[in-house]
Amino acid sequence: MTAAAVLASLQPLVTTADSEPEVIPIGSRRELFVDGHLIDKLIGDAEQRLHHPVPREVALVHDANWEGTGCGYHSVFQDGDRYRMYYKAWHLAVSQGKMDMDRHPLFCCYAESDDGIVWRKPMLGLYGFEGSKQNNICMTSGPLGALNVDAGHPAVFKDENPNAPADARYKAIFRSLKPLALLPFKSPDGLNWTPMTDAPILQGVGVFDSQNLAFWDPNIGKYRAYWRYFNKEIDNEDASQPAGIRAIRTATSDDLIRWGPHTDLTYVDSPPQQLYTNQIKPYPRAPHMLIGFPTRYINRGWSESMKALPEPEHRRLRASSSQQRYGTAITEGLLMASRDGLNFKRYNEAFLRPGIERPGTWLYGQQYTAWHVVETESALEGAPRELSIYAVESFWTGKGSALRRYTLRMDGFVSATAPSSGGELLTKPLVFDGDELAVNFSTSAVGSLQVEIQEMDGEPVEGFALADCPPVFGDSIDRIVSWKKGADLRKLAGRPVRLRWVLKDADLYAFQFRGNTPSEVRRPEKIGRA
């Protein structure tokens, strides 16, 4: 399918009759309930529920001399049978009234793993540090020809553009220090980097003091970039900070060098808040959806609760410098999703809270989420694979910061859910391709899920009424739904229908029509009863 066709498939299909509701073609895509795009009504006690990652082991400790207490801005992705990780190496030394950020230049470092769980730092031998090349540094800061590279703000990705040449299969975005802008780099192996241009890109449209990123979006057949800027039209409540609020901008490009006009992100129902990173990327299991994990920043000032948080001596020490916020600010991870890359559903509740109080938590720099999720094996024998998410802790304390792994079930960001009292979700009219309906769901032992397939007017399709669907119970990321006459949906493929989901003590995370029955969309006025 061409990029134009994919983009068209993401837009609602409006029927010829003005009185008819819009019909959304979903084909055989996996659909998540992380946004409200397909939801017409939530009935009874049904609602959308945000789920939270489960903390696991520390994946990596940044304790080498060339790393330090401020390591972050991790990029993580699976590359064949290997997992790759790139990150900023930075050290902040704190003493009474002073913070020293110049122990060593900012570096970009590299780690890898066979399973996404146990990570290693290979000695690359590329750059020297204190007289030795025995380190995992893959890019250093400083002049490079006409460029001035800040290697401490990296975003690295494997380019999914089918036309990317072999020597540019891997791409990286670094920051330019003077002028303040971004720099695109390419690599044939993900370790040896060369600039793609002799001049910075996106100059003058942001402050870029964050993880600024770009990637190939197959939905539009272009590169997207997302970066940090100060929205000066909205003031913040922190008098110690510059006027404006930390926010996110975006633009698109055909070649990663020449960019179109920039646009500021908008949100469905979220207030202006300080956002540092954005961590946006197509979700691999449903790449028509862009999922982001921005970092929310808030300076809560001094209070009894602030003084009661972990490691108060470190907090007071950082606050004794010229910037008190280093001791009184807090960060956490959020979740947002979009289908057009511009307007996002951003959950106002934290996706990744600072968590139970313990050393290395509840501080500025914690829960900066890595870019992006990867699939890993479950620790439960026989359980399906799950999503791994990585986030920073122990920022600016001890010898070095750390990266902790968290897990989430597949597609498990948000569910349509109802308690034992029951609830329903009714979709907007949609058109699908495929032979069967698979669901990612979870119920209690007494809970259940049922699906009724309806005509456009709300009448059940014959043979697919609620009474025809035996209650489904269990906990599976891939269960086929059946009705009394079976699971075969071929006769309904290509015709507009609604789905009525009836839930009791159950969560529905995602669904997908799949099989081998592609169909042309037929107008509802040409369709009789099944």
Short mmCIF file of C-alpha atoms in Angstrom, two decimals:
data_model
loop_
_atom_site.label_atom_id
_atom_site.label_comp_id
_atom_site.label_asym_id
_atom_site.label_seq_id
_atom_site.Cartn_x
_atom_site.Cartn_y
_atom_site.Cartn_z
CA MET A 1 0.00 0.00 0.00
CA THR A 2 1.33 3.45 -0.86
CA ALA A 3 1.94 6.11 1.78
CA ALA A 4 -0.99 8.10 0.39
CA ALA A 5 -3.27 5.10 0.67
CA VAL A 6 -2.20 4.44 4.23
CA LEU A 7 -2.83 8.06 5.17
CA ALA A 8 -6.25 7.95 3.54
CA SER A 9 -7.12 4.82 5.50
CA LEU A 10 -6.55 6.71 8.75
CA GLN A 11 -9.21 9.28 7.91
CA PRO A 12 -12.94 8.75 8.44
CA LEU A 13 -14.91 7.77 5.36
CA VAL A 14 -18.04 9.93 5.11
CA THR A 15 -21.05 8.30 3.43
CA THR A 16 -22.85 9.94 0.53
CA ALA A 17 -25.99 10.63 2.51
CA ASP A 18 -25.60 13.66 4.77
CA SER A 19 -27.80 12.01 7.42
CA GLU A 20 -25.54 9.01 7.76
CA PRO A 21 -22.77 9.01 10.38
CA GLU A 22 -19.16 8.81 9.32
CA VAL A 23 -17.67 5.37 8.77
CA ILE A 24 -14.11 4.64 9.85
CA PRO A 25 -12.19 2.12 7.71
CA ILE A 26 -9.90 0.10 9.99
CA GLY A 27 -9.06 -2.74 7.61
CA SER A 28 -7.14 -5.38 9.52
CA ARG A 29 -5.28 -2.95 11.79
CA ARG A 30 -4.91 -3.65 15.50
CA GLU A 31 -6.91 -0.99 17.33
CA LEU A 32 -6.14 0.16 20.87
CA PHE A 33 -8.34 2.12 23.26
CA VAL A 34 -5.51 4.50 24.14
CA ASP A 35 -7.54 7.29 22.53
CA GLY A 36 -11.25 7.84 21.88
CA HIS A 37 -11.14 7.72 18.09
CA LEU A 38 -13.38 4.64 17.72
CA ILE A 39 -15.57 5.18 20.78
CA ASP A 40 -19.12 6.44 20.26
CA LYS A 41 -20.50 5.81 23.75
CA LEU A 42 -19.48 4.47 27.15
CA ILE A 43 -22.54 3.13 28.93
CA GLY A 44 -23.15 2.16 32.55
CA ASP A 45 -19.95 1.93 34.59
CA ALA A 46 -17.65 1.50 31.60
CA GLU A 47 -14.68 3.85 31.30
CA GLN A 48 -11.20 4.15 29.86
CA ARG A 49 -8.58 3.17 32.44
CA LEU A 50 -4.91 4.16 32.34
CA HIS A 51 -2.60 1.31 33.37
CA HIS A 52 0.84 1.65 34.92
CA PRO A 53 4.13 -0.15 34.19
CA VAL A 54 5.43 -2.61 36.79
CA PRO A 55 8.96 -1.93 38.11
CA ARG A 56 11.54 -4.65 37.43
CA GLU A 57 15.33 -4.82 37.76
CA VAL A 58 17.87 -2.06 37.18
CA ALA A 59 18.88 -2.58 33.55
CA LEU A 60 22.02 -0.44 33.56
CA VAL A 61 24.06 1.51 36.12
CA HIS A 62 25.99 4.47 34.74
CA ASP A 63 29.00 4.16 37.04
CA ALA A 64 31.93 4.40 34.61
CA ASN A 65 34.26 7.40 34.90
CA TRP A 66 33.07 8.75 31.54
CA GLU A 67 29.38 8.39 32.51
CA GLY A 68 28.12 9.99 35.72
CA THR A 69 25.14 11.11 37.79
CA GLY A 70 23.30 12.81 34.92
CA CYS A 71 23.09 10.06 32.30
CA GLY A 72 19.80 10.03 30.43
CA TYR A 73 18.01 10.61 27.11
CA HIS A 74 18.10 6.91 26.29
CA SER A 75 17.13 5.58 22.85
CA VAL A 76 16.20 1.88 22.84
CA PHE A 77 15.14 -0.30 19.91
CA GLN A 78 15.33 -3.88 18.72
CA ASP A 79 17.55 -4.49 15.72
CA GLY A 80 17.17 -8.09 14.53
CA ASP A 81 18.35 -10.38 17.31
CA ARG A 82 20.04 -7.53 19.17
CA TYR A 83 18.70 -4.70 21.29
CA ARG A 84 20.50 -1.37 21.01
CA MET A 85 20.66 1.49 23.50
CA TYR A 86 22.16 4.99 23.18
CA TYR A 87 22.30 7.61 25.93
CA LYS A 88 23.82 10.82 27.24
CA ALA A 89 26.85 10.56 29.52
CA TRP A 90 27.02 13.53 31.88
CA HIS A 91 28.18 14.09 35.44
CA LEU A 92 26.96 16.70 37.89
CA ALA A 93 29.12 17.18 40.99
CA VAL A 94 27.26 18.87 43.85
CA SER A 95 28.76 20.71 46.81
CA GLN A 96 27.45 23.40 49.14
CA GLY A 97 26.32 26.34 47.04
CA LYS A 98 27.78 24.92 43.84
CA MET A 99 27.04 22.49 41.02
CA ASP A 100 29.92 21.51 38.78
CA MET A 101 28.79 20.28 35.35
CA ASP A 102 32.23 20.26 33.73
CA ARG A 103 33.88 17.09 35.00
CA HIS A 104 33.98 15.84 31.42
CA PRO A 105 32.37 16.76 28.09
CA LEU A 106 28.98 15.38 27.13
CA PHE A 107 29.21 12.02 25.34
CA CYS A 108 26.82 9.70 23.55
CA CYS A 109 27.36 6.13 24.78
CA TYR A 110 26.20 2.75 23.52
CA ALA A 111 24.95 -0.44 25.20
CA GLU A 112 23.45 -3.63 23.80
CA SER A 113 21.54 -6.71 24.88
CA ASP A 114 20.47 -10.11 23.57
CA ASP A 115 17.10 -10.02 25.30
CA GLY A 116 16.34 -6.42 26.35
CA ILE A 117 16.77 -7.43 29.99
CA VAL A 118 20.49 -7.98 30.62
CA TRP A 119 22.57 -5.16 29.14
CA ARG A 120 26.29 -4.77 28.52
CA LYS A 121 28.57 -1.87 27.64
CA PRO A 122 30.89 -3.02 24.83
CA MET A 123 34.34 -1.46 24.76
CA LEU A 124 34.17 0.19 21.34
CA GLY A 125 37.67 1.64 21.08
CA LEU A 126 36.43 4.66 19.12
CA TYR A 127 37.20 7.66 21.34
CA GLY A 128 39.72 8.31 24.06
CA PHE A 129 38.91 9.24 27.64
CA GLU A 130 41.66 9.90 30.19
CA GLY A 131 44.22 8.28 27.90
CA SER A 132 42.24 5.13 27.03
CA LYS A 133 39.82 4.04 24.32
CA GLN A 134 38.44 1.24 26.49
CA ASN A 135 34.96 2.71 26.77
CA ASN A 136 31.54 2.63 25.11
CA ILE A 137 31.56 6.21 23.80
CA CYS A 138 30.23 6.41 20.23
CA MET A 139 30.11 10.21 19.78
CA THR A 140 31.85 13.13 21.48
CA SER A 141 31.00 16.80 21.78
CA GLY A 142 32.94 19.56 20.11
CA PRO A 143 33.81 21.02 16.68
CA LEU A 144 33.37 18.74 13.68
CA GLY A 145 34.20 20.62 10.52
CA ALA A 146 31.80 23.55 10.36
CA LEU A 147 29.56 21.98 13.02
CA ASN A 148 29.62 22.30 16.80
CA VAL A 149 28.22 19.02 18.13
CA ASP A 150 26.54 18.51 21.50
CA ALA A 151 26.62 14.71 21.80
CA GLY A 152 24.76 14.84 25.12
CA HIS A 153 21.34 15.36 23.54
CA PRO A 154 21.12 12.23 21.33
CA ALA A 155 18.17 10.51 19.71
CA VAL A 156 19.16 7.45 17.66
CA PHE A 157 16.94 5.28 15.48
CA LYS A 158 17.09 2.64 12.79
CA ASP A 159 15.67 4.23 9.67
CA GLU A 160 12.63 2.34 8.39
CA ASN A 161 12.56 4.36 5.17
CA PRO A 162 12.78 1.65 2.47
CA ASN A 163 14.83 4.02 0.33
CA ALA A 164 17.47 4.73 2.96
CA PRO A 165 20.91 3.82 1.56
CA ALA A 166 23.11 1.23 3.26
CA ASP A 167 25.47 3.85 4.68
CA ALA A 168 22.53 5.65 6.30
CA ARG A 169 20.55 2.75 7.75
CA TYR A 170 20.97 4.28 11.21
CA LYS A 171 20.23 7.92 11.93
CA ALA A 172 20.86 10.18 14.90
CA ILE A 173 19.76 13.65 15.93
CA PHE A 174 22.26 15.63 18.01
CA ARG A 175 22.08 19.20 19.19
CA SER A 176 24.09 22.04 17.71
CA LEU A 177 25.51 24.33 20.39
CA LYS A 178 26.34 27.38 18.30
CA PRO A 179 24.04 28.11 16.63
CA LEU A 180 21.30 26.53 18.75
CA ALA A 181 19.74 24.01 16.37
CA LEU A 182 19.74 20.30 15.49
CA LEU A 183 22.17 18.13 13.53
CA PRO A 184 21.26 14.97 11.55
CA PHE A 185 23.88 12.18 11.41
CA LYS A 186 24.01 8.87 9.56
CA SER A 187 25.77 5.55 10.12
CA PRO A 188 26.07 2.18 8.34
CA ASP A 189 26.51 0.26 11.61
CA GLY A 190 25.02 2.41 14.37
CA LEU A 191 28.47 3.18 15.83
CA ASN A 192 30.45 5.26 13.35
CA TRP A 193 28.67 8.55 12.64
CA THR A 194 29.05 11.19 9.94
CA PRO A 195 27.03 14.40 9.50
CA MET A 196 24.38 14.48 6.78
CA THR A 197 24.82 18.20 6.23
CA ASP A 198 27.41 20.90 6.85
CA ALA A 199 24.80 23.25 8.35
CA PRO A 200 22.36 22.86 11.27
CA ILE A 201 18.67 22.18 10.70
CA LEU A 202 15.58 23.69 12.39
CA GLN A 203 17.54 26.68 13.59
CA GLY A 204 15.68 29.41 15.47
CA VAL A 205 12.50 27.45 16.22
CA GLY A 206 13.28 25.93 19.63
CA VAL A 207 15.58 25.77 22.64
CA PHE A 208 16.34 22.05 22.13
CA ASP A 209 17.55 21.49 25.74
CA SER A 210 15.96 18.05 25.83
CA GLN A 211 15.92 14.84 23.82
CA ASN A 212 14.92 16.11 20.39
CA LEU A 213 14.08 13.32 17.97
CA ALA A 214 13.09 12.33 14.48
CA PHE A 215 11.94 9.13 12.76
CA TRP A 216 10.47 7.79 9.52
CA ASP A 217 6.68 7.68 9.65
CA PRO A 218 5.34 5.14 7.11
CA ASN A 219 1.82 6.55 7.51
CA ILE A 220 2.75 9.75 5.70
CA GLY A 221 5.92 8.63 3.88
CA LYS A 222 7.99 11.36 5.53
CA TYR A 223 10.25 11.99 8.48
CA ARG A 224 8.76 13.59 11.56
CA ALA A 225 10.72 15.59 14.12
CA TYR A 226 9.62 16.54 17.63
CA TRP A 227 11.57 18.98 19.77
CA ARG A 228 11.42 21.23 22.82
CA TYR A 229 10.63 24.92 22.81
CA PHE A 230 9.35 27.56 25.22
CA ASN A 231 5.73 28.52 24.60
CA LYS A 232 5.97 32.16 25.63
CA GLU A 233 2.26 32.71 25.14
CA ILE A 234 1.62 30.68 28.30
CA ASP A 235 3.46 31.71 31.44
CA ASN A 236 4.51 29.27 34.13
CA GLU A 237 4.13 29.63 37.88
CA ASP A 238 7.83 29.37 38.69
CA ALA A 239 9.27 32.87 39.07
CA SER A 240 12.83 31.47 38.98
CA GLN A 241 12.35 30.25 35.41
CA PRO A 242 12.20 32.14 32.10
CA ALA A 243 8.80 33.33 30.97
CA GLY A 244 6.96 30.65 29.08
CA ILE A 245 6.27 26.97 29.47
CA ARG A 246 8.19 23.95 28.19
CA ALA A 247 6.29 22.52 25.22
CA ILE A 248 6.66 20.41 22.06
CA ARG A 249 6.88 21.31 18.37
CA THR A 250 6.89 19.19 15.24
CA ALA A 251 7.62 19.36 11.52
CA THR A 252 7.99 16.94 8.61
CA SER A 253 10.68 16.36 5.99
CA ASP A 254 11.37 14.21 2.95
CA ASP A 255 15.09 13.85 3.64
CA LEU A 256 15.77 14.78 7.30
CA ILE A 257 17.56 17.94 6.14
CA ARG A 258 14.95 20.28 4.61
CA TRP A 259 11.93 20.76 6.85
CA GLY A 260 8.46 22.14 6.31
CA PRO A 261 6.69 24.63 8.57
CA HIS A 262 6.67 23.75 12.26
CA THR A 263 3.50 23.21 14.29
CA ASP A 264 2.93 23.22 18.03
CA LEU A 265 1.23 20.14 19.47
CA THR A 266 -2.32 20.45 20.75
CA TYR A 267 -4.11 18.24 23.25
CA VAL A 268 -7.66 16.98 23.52
CA ASP A 269 -8.40 17.90 27.14
CA SER A 270 -5.11 18.64 28.89
CA PRO A 271 -4.06 21.92 30.53
CA PRO A 272 -0.73 23.59 29.72
CA GLN A 273 1.99 21.84 31.71
CA GLN A 274 5.77 21.77 31.67
CA LEU A 275 6.87 18.99 29.31
CA TYR A 276 10.54 18.16 28.76
CA THR A 277 11.01 15.08 26.57
CA ASN A 278 8.30 13.82 24.20
CA GLN A 279 9.38 10.23 23.25
CA ILE A 280 6.95 9.97 20.33
CA LYS A 281 7.17 7.08 17.87
CA PRO A 282 4.82 4.74 15.98
CA TYR A 283 3.71 1.90 18.25
CA PRO A 284 5.14 -1.23 16.53
CA ARG A 285 2.04 -3.39 16.95
CA ALA A 286 -0.24 -0.62 15.66
CA PRO A 287 2.06 1.72 13.69
CA HIS A 288 -0.79 3.98 12.58
CA MET A 289 -0.82 5.21 16.19
CA LEU A 290 1.90 7.50 17.56
CA ILE A 291 2.55 6.87 21.25
CA GLY A 292 4.55 9.33 23.35
CA PHE A 293 5.95 9.28 26.88
CA PRO A 294 6.63 12.94 27.73
CA THR A 295 8.27 13.94 31.00
CA ARG A 296 6.22 16.25 33.20
CA TYR A 297 8.22 18.74 35.27
CA ILE A 298 6.92 20.61 38.32
CA ASN A 299 8.75 22.73 40.87
CA ARG A 300 6.77 22.27 44.10
CA GLY A 301 9.00 24.45 46.25
CA TRP A 302 9.81 23.88 49.90
CA SER A 303 7.17 22.34 52.18
CA GLU A 304 6.97 19.73 54.90
CA SER A 305 6.19 17.09 52.26
CA MET A 306 9.20 18.14 50.21
CA LYS A 307 11.45 17.88 53.26
CA ALA A 308 10.05 14.39 54.00
CA LEU A 309 11.04 12.97 50.59
CA PRO A 310 14.04 10.61 50.24
CA GLU A 311 17.64 11.79 50.61
CA PRO A 312 16.87 15.25 52.04
CA GLU A 313 20.57 16.02 52.46
CA HIS A 314 21.12 15.65 48.70
CA ARG A 315 18.03 17.76 48.05
CA ARG A 316 19.20 20.57 50.30
CA LEU A 317 22.67 20.47 48.78
CA ARG A 318 21.36 20.81 45.23
CA ALA A 319 18.97 23.56 46.29
CA SER A 320 21.82 25.54 47.87
CA SER A 321 23.13 26.42 44.42
CA SER A 322 21.95 29.36 42.36
CA GLN A 323 19.04 27.24 41.09
CA GLN A 324 16.90 26.02 44.00
CA ARG A 325 14.72 24.01 41.61
CA TYR A 326 17.44 21.36 41.39
CA GLY A 327 16.35 20.42 44.90
CA THR A 328 12.62 21.11 44.80
CA ALA A 329 11.52 20.10 41.29
CA ILE A 330 10.03 16.67 40.55
CA THR A 331 9.56 14.79 37.27
CA GLU A 332 7.40 11.86 36.18
CA GLY A 333 6.34 10.05 33.01
CA LEU A 334 3.13 10.70 31.09
CA LEU A 335 1.35 8.92 28.23
CA MET A 336 -0.12 10.43 25.09
CA ALA A 337 -1.33 9.17 21.73
CA SER A 338 -2.19 10.59 18.32
CA ARG A 339 -3.27 9.45 14.88
CA ASP A 340 -2.22 12.56 12.98
CA GLY A 341 0.96 13.44 14.89
CA LEU A 342 -0.37 16.91 15.80
CA ASN A 343 -3.34 16.54 18.14
CA PHE A 344 -2.73 14.21 21.08
CA LYS A 345 -4.82 12.57 23.75
CA ARG A 346 -2.60 13.22 26.78
CA TYR A 347 -3.53 11.58 30.05
CA ASN A 348 -3.41 14.10 32.87
CA GLU A 349 -2.76 11.37 35.45
CA ALA A 350 0.82 10.11 35.63
CA PHE A 351 1.64 7.02 33.61
CA LEU A 352 4.92 6.42 35.46
CA ARG A 353 4.75 7.92 38.96
CA PRO A 354 7.89 8.49 41.04
CA GLY A 355 6.81 5.40 43.00
CA ILE A 356 7.36 4.19 46.53
CA GLU A 357 9.78 6.43 48.40
CA ARG A 358 13.32 5.04 48.37
CA PRO A 359 16.82 6.35 47.58
CA GLY A 360 17.09 7.74 44.06
CA THR A 361 13.40 8.64 43.71
CA TRP A 362 11.16 11.69 43.94
CA LEU A 363 13.69 14.03 42.38
CA TYR A 364 14.26 16.18 39.33
CA GLY A 365 15.45 13.82 36.58
CA GLN A 366 13.65 10.66 37.70
CA GLN A 367 11.28 8.80 35.35
CA TYR A 368 12.64 10.32 32.17
CA THR A 369 11.34 7.54 29.95
CA ALA A 370 13.53 6.03 27.25
CA TRP A 371 12.57 6.33 23.59
CA HIS A 372 10.75 3.81 23.04
CA VAL A 373 9.12 0.49 24.07
CA VAL A 374 10.48 -2.92 23.01
CA GLU A 375 9.11 -6.45 23.29
CA THR A 376 10.77 -8.81 25.80
CA GLU A 377 10.11 -12.21 27.33
CA SER A 378 7.97 -12.44 30.45
CA ALA A 379 9.47 -13.57 33.74
CA LEU A 380 6.44 -15.86 34.12
CA GLU A 381 7.09 -19.19 32.44
CA GLY A 382 4.61 -19.81 29.64
CA ALA A 383 3.30 -16.24 29.63
CA PRO A 384 3.30 -14.21 26.38
CA ARG A 385 5.90 -11.58 25.61
CA GLU A 386 5.39 -8.16 27.11
CA LEU A 387 6.48 -4.56 26.62
CA SER A 388 9.59 -3.26 28.34
CA ILE A 389 9.85 0.42 29.21
CA TYR A 390 12.97 1.99 30.71
CA ALA A 391 13.22 5.04 32.98
CA VAL A 392 15.93 6.94 34.84
CA GLU A 393 16.43 7.05 38.62
CA SER A 394 19.17 8.01 41.11
CA PHE A 395 19.73 11.19 39.09
CA TRP A 396 22.45 13.43 40.55
CA THR A 397 23.00 11.23 43.62
CA GLY A 398 25.74 8.70 44.32
CA LYS A 399 28.35 7.73 41.74
CA GLY A 400 26.08 7.46 38.75
CA SER A 401 22.45 7.43 37.65
CA ALA A 402 20.64 4.19 36.79
CA LEU A 403 18.12 2.95 34.25
CA ARG A 404 15.32 0.72 35.55
CA ARG A 405 13.23 -1.58 33.39
CA TYR A 406 9.44 -1.65 33.71
CA THR A 407 6.98 -3.98 32.04
CA LEU A 408 3.47 -3.70 30.66
CA ARG A 409 1.28 -6.24 28.94
CA MET A 410 1.13 -6.04 25.15
CA ASP A 411 -1.06 -3.08 24.11
CA GLY A 412 -1.65 -2.53 27.82
CA PHE A 413 -1.47 1.27 28.02
CA VAL A 414 -5.20 1.89 28.40
CA SER A 415 -8.21 -0.40 28.55
CA ALA A 416 -11.93 -0.08 28.14
CA THR A 417 -13.02 -1.45 31.50
CA ALA A 418 -16.07 -2.08 33.64
CA PRO A 419 -16.52 -3.40 37.19
CA SER A 420 -18.72 -6.33 38.15
CA SER A 421 -21.77 -4.08 37.91
CA GLY A 422 -21.11 -4.03 34.18
CA GLY A 423 -20.76 -1.52 31.40
CA GLU A 424 -20.73 -1.21 27.63
CA LEU A 425 -18.69 0.40 24.89
CA LEU A 426 -20.30 1.16 21.55
CA THR A 427 -18.00 1.95 18.64
CA LYS A 428 -18.58 4.37 15.86
CA PRO A 429 -19.47 2.76 12.53
CA LEU A 430 -16.46 1.02 11.04
CA VAL A 431 -15.47 -1.16 8.13
CA PHE A 432 -13.07 -4.07 8.53
CA ASP A 433 -11.26 -6.68 6.45
CA GLY A 434 -10.74 -10.20 7.66
CA ASP A 435 -12.29 -13.49 8.69
CA GLU A 436 -12.20 -13.35 12.49
CA LEU A 437 -12.03 -11.05 15.50
CA ALA A 438 -9.15 -11.34 17.99
CA VAL A 439 -9.13 -9.54 21.34
CA ASN A 440 -6.55 -8.62 23.97
CA PHE A 441 -8.53 -8.78 27.20
CA SER A 442 -8.55 -9.73 30.88
CA THR A 443 -11.40 -10.75 33.17
CA SER A 444 -11.77 -12.00 36.71
CA ALA A 445 -12.91 -15.59 37.31
CA VAL A 446 -16.52 -14.41 37.39
CA GLY A 447 -16.09 -11.63 34.82
CA SER A 448 -16.86 -11.73 31.11
CA LEU A 449 -16.73 -10.02 27.75
CA GLN A 450 -19.30 -10.26 24.96
CA VAL A 451 -19.45 -8.67 21.50
CA GLU A 452 -22.53 -7.81 19.49
CA ILE A 453 -22.13 -6.75 15.87
CA GLN A 454 -24.71 -4.17 14.88
CA GLU A 455 -26.07 -2.60 11.75
CA MET A 456 -25.61 1.13 11.28
CA ASP A 457 -28.99 1.76 12.91
CA GLY A 458 -28.09 -0.20 16.04
CA GLU A 459 -30.01 -3.37 15.22
CA PRO A 460 -28.03 -6.60 15.80
CA VAL A 461 -26.78 -8.37 12.70
CA GLU A 462 -28.56 -11.70 12.45
CA GLY A 463 -26.45 -14.39 14.11
CA PHE A 464 -24.20 -11.84 15.86
CA ALA A 465 -26.50 -10.48 18.57
CA LEU A 466 -25.40 -10.36 22.19
CA ALA A 467 -27.40 -13.50 22.93
CA ASP A 468 -25.44 -15.29 20.18
CA CYS A 469 -22.05 -14.54 21.83
CA PRO A 470 -21.19 -16.90 24.72
CA PRO A 471 -19.41 -14.98 27.52
CA VAL A 472 -15.65 -14.85 27.00
CA PHE A 473 -13.50 -15.07 30.11
CA GLY A 474 -9.79 -15.44 30.82
CA ASP A 475 -6.70 -13.31 30.32
CA SER A 476 -5.14 -13.40 26.85
CA ILE A 477 -3.47 -11.04 24.42
CA ASP A 478 -4.88 -13.00 21.46
CA ARG A 479 -8.27 -14.73 21.86
CA ILE A 480 -10.67 -15.36 18.96
CA VAL A 481 -14.29 -14.38 19.66
CA SER A 482 -16.97 -16.84 18.57
CA TRP A 483 -20.73 -16.69 18.22
CA LYS A 484 -23.15 -19.63 18.27
CA LYS A 485 -22.65 -20.14 14.56
CA GLY A 486 -18.86 -19.84 14.82
CA ALA A 487 -16.17 -17.18 14.39
CA ASP A 488 -16.35 -16.69 10.61
CA LEU A 489 -16.94 -13.01 9.76
CA ARG A 490 -16.29 -13.12 6.02
CA LYS A 491 -19.82 -12.12 5.07
CA LEU A 492 -19.53 -8.96 7.18
CA ALA A 493 -16.15 -7.83 5.86
CA GLY A 494 -16.39 -4.60 3.91
CA ARG A 495 -19.78 -3.49 5.24
CA PRO A 496 -20.25 -0.74 7.84
CA VAL A 497 -21.03 -2.13 11.29
CA ARG A 498 -20.83 -1.13 14.92
CA LEU A 499 -19.35 -3.19 17.74
CA ARG A 500 -21.12 -3.34 21.07
CA TRP A 501 -18.76 -4.53 23.79
CA VAL A 502 -20.39 -5.68 27.04
CA LEU A 503 -17.94 -5.94 29.95
CA LYS A 504 -18.27 -7.29 33.48
CA ASP A 505 -15.21 -7.10 35.75
CA ALA A 506 -13.18 -7.01 32.56
CA ASP A 507 -10.59 -5.00 30.65
CA LEU A 508 -10.45 -4.76 26.85
CA TYR A 509 -7.08 -3.48 25.62
CA ALA A 510 -7.19 -4.00 21.88
CA PHE A 511 -8.96 -5.82 19.08
CA GLN A 512 -8.09 -6.80 15.52
CA PHE A 513 -9.99 -8.22 12.58
CA ARG A 514 -7.68 -10.47 10.65
CA GLY A 515 -7.65 -13.14 7.98
CA ASN A 516 -7.56 -13.32 4.22
CA THR A 517 -10.71 -11.57 3.09
CA PRO A 518 -9.91 -8.08 1.75
CA SER A 519 -13.07 -6.29 0.69
CA GLU A 520 -14.16 -3.11 -1.03
CA VAL A 521 -16.05 -0.71 1.23
CA ARG A 522 -19.74 -0.75 0.41
CA ARG A 523 -22.07 2.12 1.15
CA PRO A 524 -24.63 1.44 3.90
CA GLU A 525 -27.55 2.43 1.70
CA LYS A 526 -26.66 -0.52 -0.57
CA ILE A 527 -26.59 -3.08 2.22
CA GLY A 528 -29.53 -5.09 3.41
CA ARG A 529 -29.80 -7.16 6.57
CA ALA A 530 -27.35 -10.05 6.88
#
